Short mmCIF file of C-alpha atoms in Angstrom, two decimals:
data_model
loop_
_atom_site.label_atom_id
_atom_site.label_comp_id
_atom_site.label_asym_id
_atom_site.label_seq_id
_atom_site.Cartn_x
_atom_site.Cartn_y
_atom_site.Cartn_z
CA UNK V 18 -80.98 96.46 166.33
CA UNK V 19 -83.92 94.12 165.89
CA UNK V 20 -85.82 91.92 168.28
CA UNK V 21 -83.92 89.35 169.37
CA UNK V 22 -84.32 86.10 167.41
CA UNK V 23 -86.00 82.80 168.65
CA UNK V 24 -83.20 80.60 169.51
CA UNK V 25 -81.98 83.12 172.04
CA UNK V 26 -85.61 83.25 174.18
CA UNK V 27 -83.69 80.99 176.94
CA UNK V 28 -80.81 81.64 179.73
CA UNK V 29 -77.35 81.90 177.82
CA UNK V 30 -74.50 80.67 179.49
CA UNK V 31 -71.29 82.71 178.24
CA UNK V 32 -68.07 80.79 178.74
CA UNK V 33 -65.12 83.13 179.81
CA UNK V 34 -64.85 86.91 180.88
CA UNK V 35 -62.10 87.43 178.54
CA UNK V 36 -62.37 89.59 175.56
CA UNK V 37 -64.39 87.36 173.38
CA UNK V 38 -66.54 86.42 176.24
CA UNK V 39 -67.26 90.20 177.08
CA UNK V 40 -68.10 91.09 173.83
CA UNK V 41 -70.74 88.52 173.13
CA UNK V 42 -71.93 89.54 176.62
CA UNK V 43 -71.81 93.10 175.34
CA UNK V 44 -74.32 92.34 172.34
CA UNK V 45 -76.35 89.72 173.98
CA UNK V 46 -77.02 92.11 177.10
CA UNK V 47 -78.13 94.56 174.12
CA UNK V 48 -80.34 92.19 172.98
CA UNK V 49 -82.21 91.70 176.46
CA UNK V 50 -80.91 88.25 176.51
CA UNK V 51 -81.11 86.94 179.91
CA UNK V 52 -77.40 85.80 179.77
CA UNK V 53 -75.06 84.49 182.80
CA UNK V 54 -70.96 84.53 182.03
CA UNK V 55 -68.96 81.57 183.64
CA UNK V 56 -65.32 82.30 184.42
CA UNK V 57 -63.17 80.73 186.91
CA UNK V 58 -61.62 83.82 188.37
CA UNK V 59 -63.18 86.07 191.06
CA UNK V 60 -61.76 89.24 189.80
CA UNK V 61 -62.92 88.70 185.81
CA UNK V 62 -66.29 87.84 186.79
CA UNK V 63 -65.97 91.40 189.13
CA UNK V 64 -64.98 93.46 186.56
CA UNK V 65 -67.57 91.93 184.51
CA UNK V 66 -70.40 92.28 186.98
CA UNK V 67 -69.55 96.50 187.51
CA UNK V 68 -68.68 96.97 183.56
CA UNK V 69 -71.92 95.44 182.14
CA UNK V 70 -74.07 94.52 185.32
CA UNK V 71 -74.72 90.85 183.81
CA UNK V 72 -74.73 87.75 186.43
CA UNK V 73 -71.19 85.35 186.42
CA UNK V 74 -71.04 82.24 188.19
CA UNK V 75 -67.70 80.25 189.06
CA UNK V 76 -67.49 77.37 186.30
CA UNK V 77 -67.61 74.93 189.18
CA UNK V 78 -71.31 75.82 190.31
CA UNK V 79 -73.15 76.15 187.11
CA UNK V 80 -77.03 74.94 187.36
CA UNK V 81 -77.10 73.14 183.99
CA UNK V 82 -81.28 73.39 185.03
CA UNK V 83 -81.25 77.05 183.51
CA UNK V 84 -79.41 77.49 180.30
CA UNK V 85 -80.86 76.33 177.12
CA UNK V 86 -77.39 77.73 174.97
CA UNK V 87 -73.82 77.76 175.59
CA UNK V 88 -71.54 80.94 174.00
CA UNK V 89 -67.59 79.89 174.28
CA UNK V 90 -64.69 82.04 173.90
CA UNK V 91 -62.81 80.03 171.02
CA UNK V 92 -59.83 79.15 173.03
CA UNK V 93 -61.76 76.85 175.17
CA UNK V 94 -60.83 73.21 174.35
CA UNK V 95 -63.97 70.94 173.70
CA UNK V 96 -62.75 68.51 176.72
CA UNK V 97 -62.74 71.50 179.32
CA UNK V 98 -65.55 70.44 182.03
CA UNK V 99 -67.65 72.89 181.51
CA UNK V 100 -67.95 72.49 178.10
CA UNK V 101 -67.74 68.67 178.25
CA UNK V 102 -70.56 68.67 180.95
CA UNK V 103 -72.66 70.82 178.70
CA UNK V 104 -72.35 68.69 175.67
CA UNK V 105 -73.36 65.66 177.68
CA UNK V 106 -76.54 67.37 178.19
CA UNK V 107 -77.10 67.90 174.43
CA UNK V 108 -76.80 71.87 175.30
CA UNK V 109 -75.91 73.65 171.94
CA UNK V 110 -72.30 74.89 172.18
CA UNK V 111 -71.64 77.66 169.11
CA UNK V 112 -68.57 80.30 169.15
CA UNK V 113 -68.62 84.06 169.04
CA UNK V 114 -68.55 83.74 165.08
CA UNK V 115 -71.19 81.57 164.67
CA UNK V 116 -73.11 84.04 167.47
CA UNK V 117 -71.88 86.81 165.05
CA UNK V 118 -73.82 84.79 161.80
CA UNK V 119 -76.83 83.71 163.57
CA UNK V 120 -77.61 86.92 164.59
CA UNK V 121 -76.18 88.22 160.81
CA UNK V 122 -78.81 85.73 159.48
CA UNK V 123 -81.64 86.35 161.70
CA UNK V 124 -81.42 90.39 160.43
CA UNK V 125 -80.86 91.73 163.79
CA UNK V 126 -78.83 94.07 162.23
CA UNK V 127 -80.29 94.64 158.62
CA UNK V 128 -80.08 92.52 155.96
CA UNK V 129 -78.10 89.63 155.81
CA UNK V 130 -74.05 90.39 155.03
CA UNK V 131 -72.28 88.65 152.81
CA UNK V 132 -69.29 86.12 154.23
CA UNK V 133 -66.10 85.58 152.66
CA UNK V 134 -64.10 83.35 154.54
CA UNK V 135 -60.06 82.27 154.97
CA UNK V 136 -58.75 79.40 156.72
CA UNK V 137 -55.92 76.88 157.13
CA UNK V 138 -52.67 76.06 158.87
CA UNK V 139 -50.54 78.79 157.46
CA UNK V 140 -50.86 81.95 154.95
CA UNK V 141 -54.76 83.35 156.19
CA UNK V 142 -53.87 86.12 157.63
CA UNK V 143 -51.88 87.32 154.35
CA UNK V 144 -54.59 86.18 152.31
CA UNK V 145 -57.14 87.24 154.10
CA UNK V 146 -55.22 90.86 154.26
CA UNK V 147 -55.45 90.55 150.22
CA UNK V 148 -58.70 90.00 149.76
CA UNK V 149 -59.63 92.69 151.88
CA UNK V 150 -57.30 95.08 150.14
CA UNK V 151 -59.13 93.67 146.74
CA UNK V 152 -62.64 93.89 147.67
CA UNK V 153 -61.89 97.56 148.88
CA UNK V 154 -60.86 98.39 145.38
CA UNK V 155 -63.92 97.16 144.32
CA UNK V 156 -66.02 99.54 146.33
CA UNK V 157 -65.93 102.13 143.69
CA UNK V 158 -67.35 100.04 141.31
CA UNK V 159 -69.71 97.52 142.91
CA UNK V 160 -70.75 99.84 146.27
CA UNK V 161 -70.26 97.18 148.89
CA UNK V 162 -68.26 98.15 151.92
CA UNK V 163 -66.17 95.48 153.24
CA UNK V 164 -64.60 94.96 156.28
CA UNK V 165 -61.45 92.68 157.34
CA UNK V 166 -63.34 90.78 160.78
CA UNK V 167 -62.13 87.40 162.51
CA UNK V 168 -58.67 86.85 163.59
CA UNK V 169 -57.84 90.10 161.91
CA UNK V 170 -59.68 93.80 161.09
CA UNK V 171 -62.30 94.23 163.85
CA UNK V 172 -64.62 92.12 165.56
CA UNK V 173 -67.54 90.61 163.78
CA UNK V 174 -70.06 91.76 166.06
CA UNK V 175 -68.18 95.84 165.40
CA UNK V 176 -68.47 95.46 161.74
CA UNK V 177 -72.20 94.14 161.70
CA UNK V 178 -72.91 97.41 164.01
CA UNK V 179 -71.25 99.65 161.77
CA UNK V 180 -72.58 102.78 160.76
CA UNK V 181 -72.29 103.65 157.69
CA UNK V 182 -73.08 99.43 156.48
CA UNK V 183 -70.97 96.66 155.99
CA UNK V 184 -71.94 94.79 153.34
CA UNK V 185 -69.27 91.84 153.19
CA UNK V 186 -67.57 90.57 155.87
CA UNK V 187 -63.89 89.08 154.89
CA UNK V 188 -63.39 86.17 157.80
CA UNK V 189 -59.98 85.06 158.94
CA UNK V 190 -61.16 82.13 160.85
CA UNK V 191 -59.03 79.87 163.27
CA UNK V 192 -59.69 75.85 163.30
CA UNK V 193 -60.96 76.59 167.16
CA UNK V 194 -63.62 79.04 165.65
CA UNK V 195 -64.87 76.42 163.05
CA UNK V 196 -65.07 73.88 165.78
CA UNK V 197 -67.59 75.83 167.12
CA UNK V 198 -69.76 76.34 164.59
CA UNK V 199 -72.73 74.28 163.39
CA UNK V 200 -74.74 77.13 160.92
CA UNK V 201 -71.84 79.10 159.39
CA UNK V 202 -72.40 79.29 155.37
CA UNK V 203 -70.30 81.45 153.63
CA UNK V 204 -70.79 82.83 149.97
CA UNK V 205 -67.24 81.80 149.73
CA UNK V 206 -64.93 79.68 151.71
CA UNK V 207 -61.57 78.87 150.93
CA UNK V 208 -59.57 75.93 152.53
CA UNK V 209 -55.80 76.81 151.54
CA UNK V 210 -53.35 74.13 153.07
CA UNK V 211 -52.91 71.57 155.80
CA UNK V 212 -50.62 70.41 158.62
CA UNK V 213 -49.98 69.42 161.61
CA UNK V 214 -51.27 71.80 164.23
CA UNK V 215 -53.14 72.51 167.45
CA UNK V 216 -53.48 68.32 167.85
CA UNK V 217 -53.43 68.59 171.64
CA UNK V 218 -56.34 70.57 170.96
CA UNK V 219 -58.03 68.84 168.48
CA UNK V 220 -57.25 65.08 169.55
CA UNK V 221 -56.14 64.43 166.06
CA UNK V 222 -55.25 65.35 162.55
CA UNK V 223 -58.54 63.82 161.44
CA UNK V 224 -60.76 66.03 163.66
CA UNK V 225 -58.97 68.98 163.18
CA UNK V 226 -58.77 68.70 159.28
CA UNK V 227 -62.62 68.07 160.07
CA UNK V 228 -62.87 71.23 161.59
CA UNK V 229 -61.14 72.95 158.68
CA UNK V 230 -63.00 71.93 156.16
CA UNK V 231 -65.99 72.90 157.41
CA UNK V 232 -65.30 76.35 155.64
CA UNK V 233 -65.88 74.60 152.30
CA UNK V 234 -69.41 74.05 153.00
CA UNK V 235 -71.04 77.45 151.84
CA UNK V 236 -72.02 78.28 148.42
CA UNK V 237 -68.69 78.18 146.72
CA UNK V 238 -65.48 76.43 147.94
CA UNK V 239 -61.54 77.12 147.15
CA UNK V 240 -58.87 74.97 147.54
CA UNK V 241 -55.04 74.51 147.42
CA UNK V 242 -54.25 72.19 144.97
CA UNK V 243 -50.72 72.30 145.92
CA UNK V 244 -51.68 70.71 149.00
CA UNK V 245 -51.47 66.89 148.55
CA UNK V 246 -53.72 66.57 151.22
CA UNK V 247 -56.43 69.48 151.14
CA UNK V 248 -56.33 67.88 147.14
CA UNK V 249 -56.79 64.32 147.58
CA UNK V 250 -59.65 64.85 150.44
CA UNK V 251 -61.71 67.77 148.90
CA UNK V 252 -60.59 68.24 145.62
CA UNK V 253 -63.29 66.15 144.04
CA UNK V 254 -66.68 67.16 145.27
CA UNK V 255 -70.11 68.66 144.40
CA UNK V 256 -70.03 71.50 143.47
CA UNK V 257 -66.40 71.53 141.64
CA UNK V 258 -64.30 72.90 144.17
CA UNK V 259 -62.50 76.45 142.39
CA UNK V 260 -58.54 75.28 142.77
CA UNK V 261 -55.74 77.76 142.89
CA UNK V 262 -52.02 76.64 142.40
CA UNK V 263 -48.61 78.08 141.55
CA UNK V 264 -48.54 76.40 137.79
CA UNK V 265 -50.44 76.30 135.26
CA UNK V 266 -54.39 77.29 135.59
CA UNK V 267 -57.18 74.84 134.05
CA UNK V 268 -60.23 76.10 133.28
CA UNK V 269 -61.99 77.09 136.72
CA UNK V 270 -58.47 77.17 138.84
CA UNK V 271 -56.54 80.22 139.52
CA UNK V 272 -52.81 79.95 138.80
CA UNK V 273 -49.46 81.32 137.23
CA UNK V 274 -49.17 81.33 133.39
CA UNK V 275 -46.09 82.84 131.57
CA UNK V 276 -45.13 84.47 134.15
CA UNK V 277 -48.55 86.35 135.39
CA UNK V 278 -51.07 85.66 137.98
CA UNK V 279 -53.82 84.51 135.75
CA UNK V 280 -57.76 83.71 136.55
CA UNK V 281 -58.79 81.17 134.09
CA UNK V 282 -62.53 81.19 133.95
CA UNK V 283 -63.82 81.69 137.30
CA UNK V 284 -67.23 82.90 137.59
CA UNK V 285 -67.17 84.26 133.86
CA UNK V 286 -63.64 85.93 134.34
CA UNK V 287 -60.45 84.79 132.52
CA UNK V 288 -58.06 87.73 133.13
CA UNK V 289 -54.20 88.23 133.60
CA UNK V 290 -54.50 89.83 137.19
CA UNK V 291 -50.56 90.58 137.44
CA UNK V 292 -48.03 90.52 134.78
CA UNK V 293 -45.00 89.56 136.90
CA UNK V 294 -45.78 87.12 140.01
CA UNK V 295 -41.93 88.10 141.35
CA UNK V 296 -43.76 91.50 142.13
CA UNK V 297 -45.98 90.26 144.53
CA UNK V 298 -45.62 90.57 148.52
CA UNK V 299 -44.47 88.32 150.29
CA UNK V 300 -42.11 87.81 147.89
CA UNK V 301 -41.52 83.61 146.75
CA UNK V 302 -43.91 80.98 146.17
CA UNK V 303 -46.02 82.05 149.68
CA UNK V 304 -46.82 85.53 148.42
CA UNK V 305 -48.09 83.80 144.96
CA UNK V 306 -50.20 81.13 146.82
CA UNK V 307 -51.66 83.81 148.96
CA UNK V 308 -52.33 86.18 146.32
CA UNK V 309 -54.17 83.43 143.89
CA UNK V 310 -56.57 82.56 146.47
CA UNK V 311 -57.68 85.61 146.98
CA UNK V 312 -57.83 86.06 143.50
CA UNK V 313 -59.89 83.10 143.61
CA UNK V 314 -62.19 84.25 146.50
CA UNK V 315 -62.74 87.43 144.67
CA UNK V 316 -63.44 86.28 141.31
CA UNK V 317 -66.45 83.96 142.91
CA UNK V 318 -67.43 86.55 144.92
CA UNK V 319 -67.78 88.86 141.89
CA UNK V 320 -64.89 91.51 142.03
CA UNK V 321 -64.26 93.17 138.58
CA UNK V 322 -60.59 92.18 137.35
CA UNK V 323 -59.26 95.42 137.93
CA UNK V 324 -59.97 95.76 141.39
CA UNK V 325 -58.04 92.04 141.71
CA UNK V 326 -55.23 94.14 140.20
CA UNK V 327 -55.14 97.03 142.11
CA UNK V 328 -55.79 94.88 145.42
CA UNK V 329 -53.00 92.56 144.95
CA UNK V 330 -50.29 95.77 143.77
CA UNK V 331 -51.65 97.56 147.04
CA UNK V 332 -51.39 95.12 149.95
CA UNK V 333 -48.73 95.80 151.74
CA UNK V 334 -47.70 91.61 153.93
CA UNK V 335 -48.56 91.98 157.61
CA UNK V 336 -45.16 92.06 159.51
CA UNK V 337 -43.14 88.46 160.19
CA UNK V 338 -45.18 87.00 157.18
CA UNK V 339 -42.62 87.30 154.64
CA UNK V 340 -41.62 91.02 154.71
CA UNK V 341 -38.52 92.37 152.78
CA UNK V 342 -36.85 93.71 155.75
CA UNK V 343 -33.34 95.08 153.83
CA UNK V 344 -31.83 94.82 150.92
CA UNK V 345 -28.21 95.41 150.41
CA UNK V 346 -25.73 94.48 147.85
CA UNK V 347 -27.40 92.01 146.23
CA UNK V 348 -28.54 90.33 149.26
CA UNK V 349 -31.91 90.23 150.23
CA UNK V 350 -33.28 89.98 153.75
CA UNK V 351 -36.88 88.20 154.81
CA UNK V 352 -38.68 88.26 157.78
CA UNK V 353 -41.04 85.15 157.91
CA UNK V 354 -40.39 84.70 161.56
CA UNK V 355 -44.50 83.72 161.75
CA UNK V 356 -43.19 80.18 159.91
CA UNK V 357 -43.51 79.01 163.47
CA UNK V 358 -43.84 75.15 162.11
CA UNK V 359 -42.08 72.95 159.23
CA UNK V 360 -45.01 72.90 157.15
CA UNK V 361 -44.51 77.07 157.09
CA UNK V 362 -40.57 77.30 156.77
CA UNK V 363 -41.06 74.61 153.82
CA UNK V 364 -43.98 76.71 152.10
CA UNK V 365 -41.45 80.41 153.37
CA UNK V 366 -38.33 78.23 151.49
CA UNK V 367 -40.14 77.36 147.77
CA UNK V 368 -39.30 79.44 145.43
CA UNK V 369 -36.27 81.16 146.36
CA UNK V 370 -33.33 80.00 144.82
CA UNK V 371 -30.14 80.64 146.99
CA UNK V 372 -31.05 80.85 150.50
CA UNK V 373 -28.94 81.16 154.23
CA UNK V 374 -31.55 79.98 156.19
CA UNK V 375 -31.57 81.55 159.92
CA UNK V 376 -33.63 79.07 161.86
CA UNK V 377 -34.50 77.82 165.60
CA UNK V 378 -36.08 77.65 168.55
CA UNK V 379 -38.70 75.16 169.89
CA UNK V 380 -39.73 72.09 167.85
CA UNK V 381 -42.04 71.22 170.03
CA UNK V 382 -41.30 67.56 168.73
CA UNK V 383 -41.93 68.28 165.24
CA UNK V 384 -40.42 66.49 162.77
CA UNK V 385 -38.20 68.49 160.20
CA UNK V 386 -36.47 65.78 158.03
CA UNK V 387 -39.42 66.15 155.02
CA UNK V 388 -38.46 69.73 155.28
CA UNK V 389 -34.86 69.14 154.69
CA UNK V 390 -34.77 66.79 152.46
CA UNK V 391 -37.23 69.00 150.07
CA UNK V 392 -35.08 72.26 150.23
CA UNK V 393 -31.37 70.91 150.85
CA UNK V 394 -30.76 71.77 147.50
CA UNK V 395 -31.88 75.37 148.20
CA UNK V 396 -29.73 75.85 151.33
CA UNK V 397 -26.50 77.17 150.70
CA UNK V 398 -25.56 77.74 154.78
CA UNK V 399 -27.61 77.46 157.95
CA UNK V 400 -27.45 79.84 160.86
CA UNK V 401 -29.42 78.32 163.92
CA UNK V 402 -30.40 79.79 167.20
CA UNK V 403 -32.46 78.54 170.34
CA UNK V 404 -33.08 75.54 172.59
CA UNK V 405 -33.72 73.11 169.93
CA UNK V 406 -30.56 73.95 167.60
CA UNK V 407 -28.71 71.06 168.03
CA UNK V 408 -31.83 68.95 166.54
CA UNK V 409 -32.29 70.48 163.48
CA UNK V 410 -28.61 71.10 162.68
CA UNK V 411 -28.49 66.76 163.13
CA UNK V 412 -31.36 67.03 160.69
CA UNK V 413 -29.89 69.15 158.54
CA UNK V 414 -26.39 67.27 158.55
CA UNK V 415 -27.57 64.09 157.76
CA UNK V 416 -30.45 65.69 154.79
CA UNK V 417 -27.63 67.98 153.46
CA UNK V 418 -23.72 67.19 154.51
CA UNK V 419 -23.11 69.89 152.07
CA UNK V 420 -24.20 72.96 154.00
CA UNK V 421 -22.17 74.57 156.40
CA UNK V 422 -24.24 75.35 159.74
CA UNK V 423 -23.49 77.89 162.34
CA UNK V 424 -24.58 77.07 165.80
CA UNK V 425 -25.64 80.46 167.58
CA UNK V 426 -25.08 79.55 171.58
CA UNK V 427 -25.72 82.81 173.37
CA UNK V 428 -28.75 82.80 174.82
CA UNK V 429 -29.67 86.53 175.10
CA UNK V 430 -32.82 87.37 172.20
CA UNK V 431 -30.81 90.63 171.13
CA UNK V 432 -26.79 89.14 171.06
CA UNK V 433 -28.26 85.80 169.83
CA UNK V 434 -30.26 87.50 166.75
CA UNK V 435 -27.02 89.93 165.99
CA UNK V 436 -24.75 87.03 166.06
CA UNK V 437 -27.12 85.06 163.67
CA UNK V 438 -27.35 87.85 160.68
CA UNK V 439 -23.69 88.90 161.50
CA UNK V 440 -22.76 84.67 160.31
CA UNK V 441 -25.71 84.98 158.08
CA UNK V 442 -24.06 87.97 156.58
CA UNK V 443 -20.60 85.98 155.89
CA UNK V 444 -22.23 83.63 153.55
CA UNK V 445 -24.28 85.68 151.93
CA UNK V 446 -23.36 87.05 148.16
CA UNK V 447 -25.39 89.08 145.84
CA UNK V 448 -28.56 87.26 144.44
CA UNK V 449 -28.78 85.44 147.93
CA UNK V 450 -32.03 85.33 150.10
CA UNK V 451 -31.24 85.68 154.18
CA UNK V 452 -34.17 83.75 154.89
CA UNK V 453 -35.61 84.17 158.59
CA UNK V 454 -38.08 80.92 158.53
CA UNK V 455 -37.43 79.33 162.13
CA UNK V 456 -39.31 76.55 161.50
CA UNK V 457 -40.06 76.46 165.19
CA UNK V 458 -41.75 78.56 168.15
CA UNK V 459 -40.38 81.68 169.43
CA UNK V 460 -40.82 81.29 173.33
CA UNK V 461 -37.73 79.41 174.50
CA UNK V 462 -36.00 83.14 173.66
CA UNK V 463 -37.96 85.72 172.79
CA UNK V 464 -41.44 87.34 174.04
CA UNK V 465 -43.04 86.23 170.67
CA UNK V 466 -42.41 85.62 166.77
CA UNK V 467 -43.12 89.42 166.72
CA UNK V 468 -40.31 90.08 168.97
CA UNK V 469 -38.03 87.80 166.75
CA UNK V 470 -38.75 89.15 163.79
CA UNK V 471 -38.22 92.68 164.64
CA UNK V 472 -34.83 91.95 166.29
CA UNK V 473 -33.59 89.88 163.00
CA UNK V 474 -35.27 93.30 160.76
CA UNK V 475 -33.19 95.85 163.05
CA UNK V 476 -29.87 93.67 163.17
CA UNK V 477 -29.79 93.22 159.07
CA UNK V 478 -30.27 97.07 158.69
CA UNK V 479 -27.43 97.51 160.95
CA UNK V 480 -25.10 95.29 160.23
CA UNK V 481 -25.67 94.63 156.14
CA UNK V 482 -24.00 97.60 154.99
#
């Protein structure tokens, strides 16, 4: 590694002793940065101390007299009081990505990477996963390694250390992440949808959109068009934003065109990427969102057609984002048990036709009606599990009187999820979708969506045959 640049010559103050926090004490300590970690419990800060042999103070006795920088582990909300009390002292307060890019920038490990970078409320990890899988294809022909880094791959700081070189750096980035960065510029940043989420951390919609869109302010920006919202409030900037949408392409968009997965005119390409959109993974309208803005990312970022192609026909979805668990008889069976909110159940829901939706859990107070009243035509019976059932099946009655609901009242995870494909399985007929899109969280029941999912993937393989 290189010298360590200017704007780390002061005391660093590291917030948490967790596993982002010990990893930009890991580098930093590399560095010879004089760096002290802040953690409010004893035996963190001990293991800390004997792993690494840095200082750690107790986030109640920090001397705000020595630091001139502030490193936070990206789960830290902005009106914590150590944070708070740093910001009141105008103390720079930067995540462990925008560590990761400063030091990228300031060619402490080589030359500069280049950043591709994913966000939004729901669909970056698959579409992060895609354009991973695409600019790995593209190795043979342009030479760049690439490397999956963020909120999925490997850390940033493992990837910039990497021996033989990374040469682009494909970012899943969180809203928390963006908050705390002031430098990050990414060749490309892409901005895919919006919704409601993390508010109690954010304080708003507002700021957290604001945090969001920060991605769009590198060289190149994409942006859902489909999104009424990301649409409205960045579609119509300089420089023209590159769009992706499920219909029809104009020039500079990425979209679907008789049938195919078509670039029209993006950095010089216009190019049929994939014949038959119905092929892609995750199958329905997510999968085709997903895969055209990574189509889009990759066309900016200069990836030859073909490796678009053979990208997008490789990936193979990330589990509980939309994975064909089982198909039998006709019926097929989808695990999107990650659609933890409305906004992802209604994005899991377009584009399948016939669908027994198997939903539930905790709401959290969201509001489902929108949902409902989108896809009640869709809907042709409702299975629903978990503490908030008897809310959405009120929804759900008064949005569609037509669908016949099943309300699952065992509260066991593994009877529960049995009983809910075994009803599921009654209304099902060939050509139908058993749709696991819960719409809600997973933790009134189960460990995690992961959990969920898996349960719903083993009980269709067992009991749809």
């Amino acid at each position: 590694m290189s010298p360590r640049p200017d704007f780390l010559n002061g005391r660093v103050l590291i917030a948490g002793a967790g596993v982002s926090g010990r990893g930009c004490a890991a580098v930093l300590a590399g560095l010879g940065v004089d760096i002290t970690v802040a953690d409010g419990n004893a035996e963190s800060r001990a293991r800390l101390e004997s792993e690494l042999g840095v200082a750690t103070v107790d986030t109640d006795t920090v001397d705000w007299a020595d630091y001139s920088l502030v490193v936070t582990s990206p789960g830290w909300r902005p009106d914590s009081p150590l944070l708070a009390a740093a910001a009141s002292r105008g103390l720079d307060v930067i995540g462990d990505v925008e560590l990761a890019y400063r030091l990228d920038l300031a060619e402490v490990f080589g030359a500069p990477r280049r950043w591709l970078a994913i966000t939004g409320t729901n669909g970056k990890t698959t579409t992060t996963g895609m354009l991973a899988a695409i600019m790995a294809a593209d190795e043979q022909r342009s030479g760049l390694r690439s490397q999956a880094v963020g909120n999925i791959g490997i850390s940033p700081f493992d990837a910039l250390a990497a021996t033989p070189r990374v040469d682009i750096l494909v970012a899943e980035l969180s809203s928390f992440q963006l908050h705390w960065s002031s430098q990050l510029h990414p060749e490309v940043g892409a901005l895919l949808n919006l919704a409601d989420d993390h508010l109690d951390w954010h304080g708003s919609f507002d700021a957290y959109a604001a945090d969001k869109a920060k991605i769009l302010g590198g060289d190149h920006a994409v942006i859902g068009l489909d999104d009424d919202y990301v649409s409205t409030h960045y579609g119509h900037t300089e420089p023209p934003r590159i769009g992706f949408t499920h219909t029809e392409p104009a020039p500079g968009q990425v979209g679907v065109s008789a049938g195919g997965l078509f670039i029209n005119d993006v950095a010089g390409v216009t190019a049929t990427v994939i014949e038959d959109v119905t092929t892609l993974q995750p199958a329905g309208l997510a999968g085709v969102l997903d895969a055209a803005a990574a189509a889009a990312v990759a066309a900016r970022a200069g990836a030859h057609p073909a490796s678009i192609t053979e990208g997008l026909q490789s990936y193979v979805v990330a589990g509980h984002r939309g994975e064909i668990v089982h198909d039998h008889a006709g019926v097929t069976f989808i695990d999107n048990s990650k659609a933890t909110n409305p906004h992802a159940a209604e994005i899991a829901l377009r584009g399948l036709d016939s669908v027994v939706w198997v939903a539930g859990g905790q709401l959290k107070g969201a509001d489902v009606s929108e949902l409902l009243r989108t896809h009640a035509d869709r809907i042709k019976a409702a299975v629903l599990v978990g503490v908030d059932k008897h809310l959405l099946a009120q929804a759900l009655t008064k949005a569609a009187p037509h669908v016949p609901i099943v309300l699952v009242e065992s509260r066991d995870p593994q009877a529960a999820m049995d009983e809910a494909v075994a009803a599921a399985v009654q209304h099902a007929d060939a050509g139908d979708t058993v749709l696991l899109a819960p719409a809600a969280a997973s933790l009134d029941m189960y460990t995690g969506m992961s959990q969920r999912g898996d349960m719903f993937a083993a009980a269709a393989r067992r009991l749809a045959r």
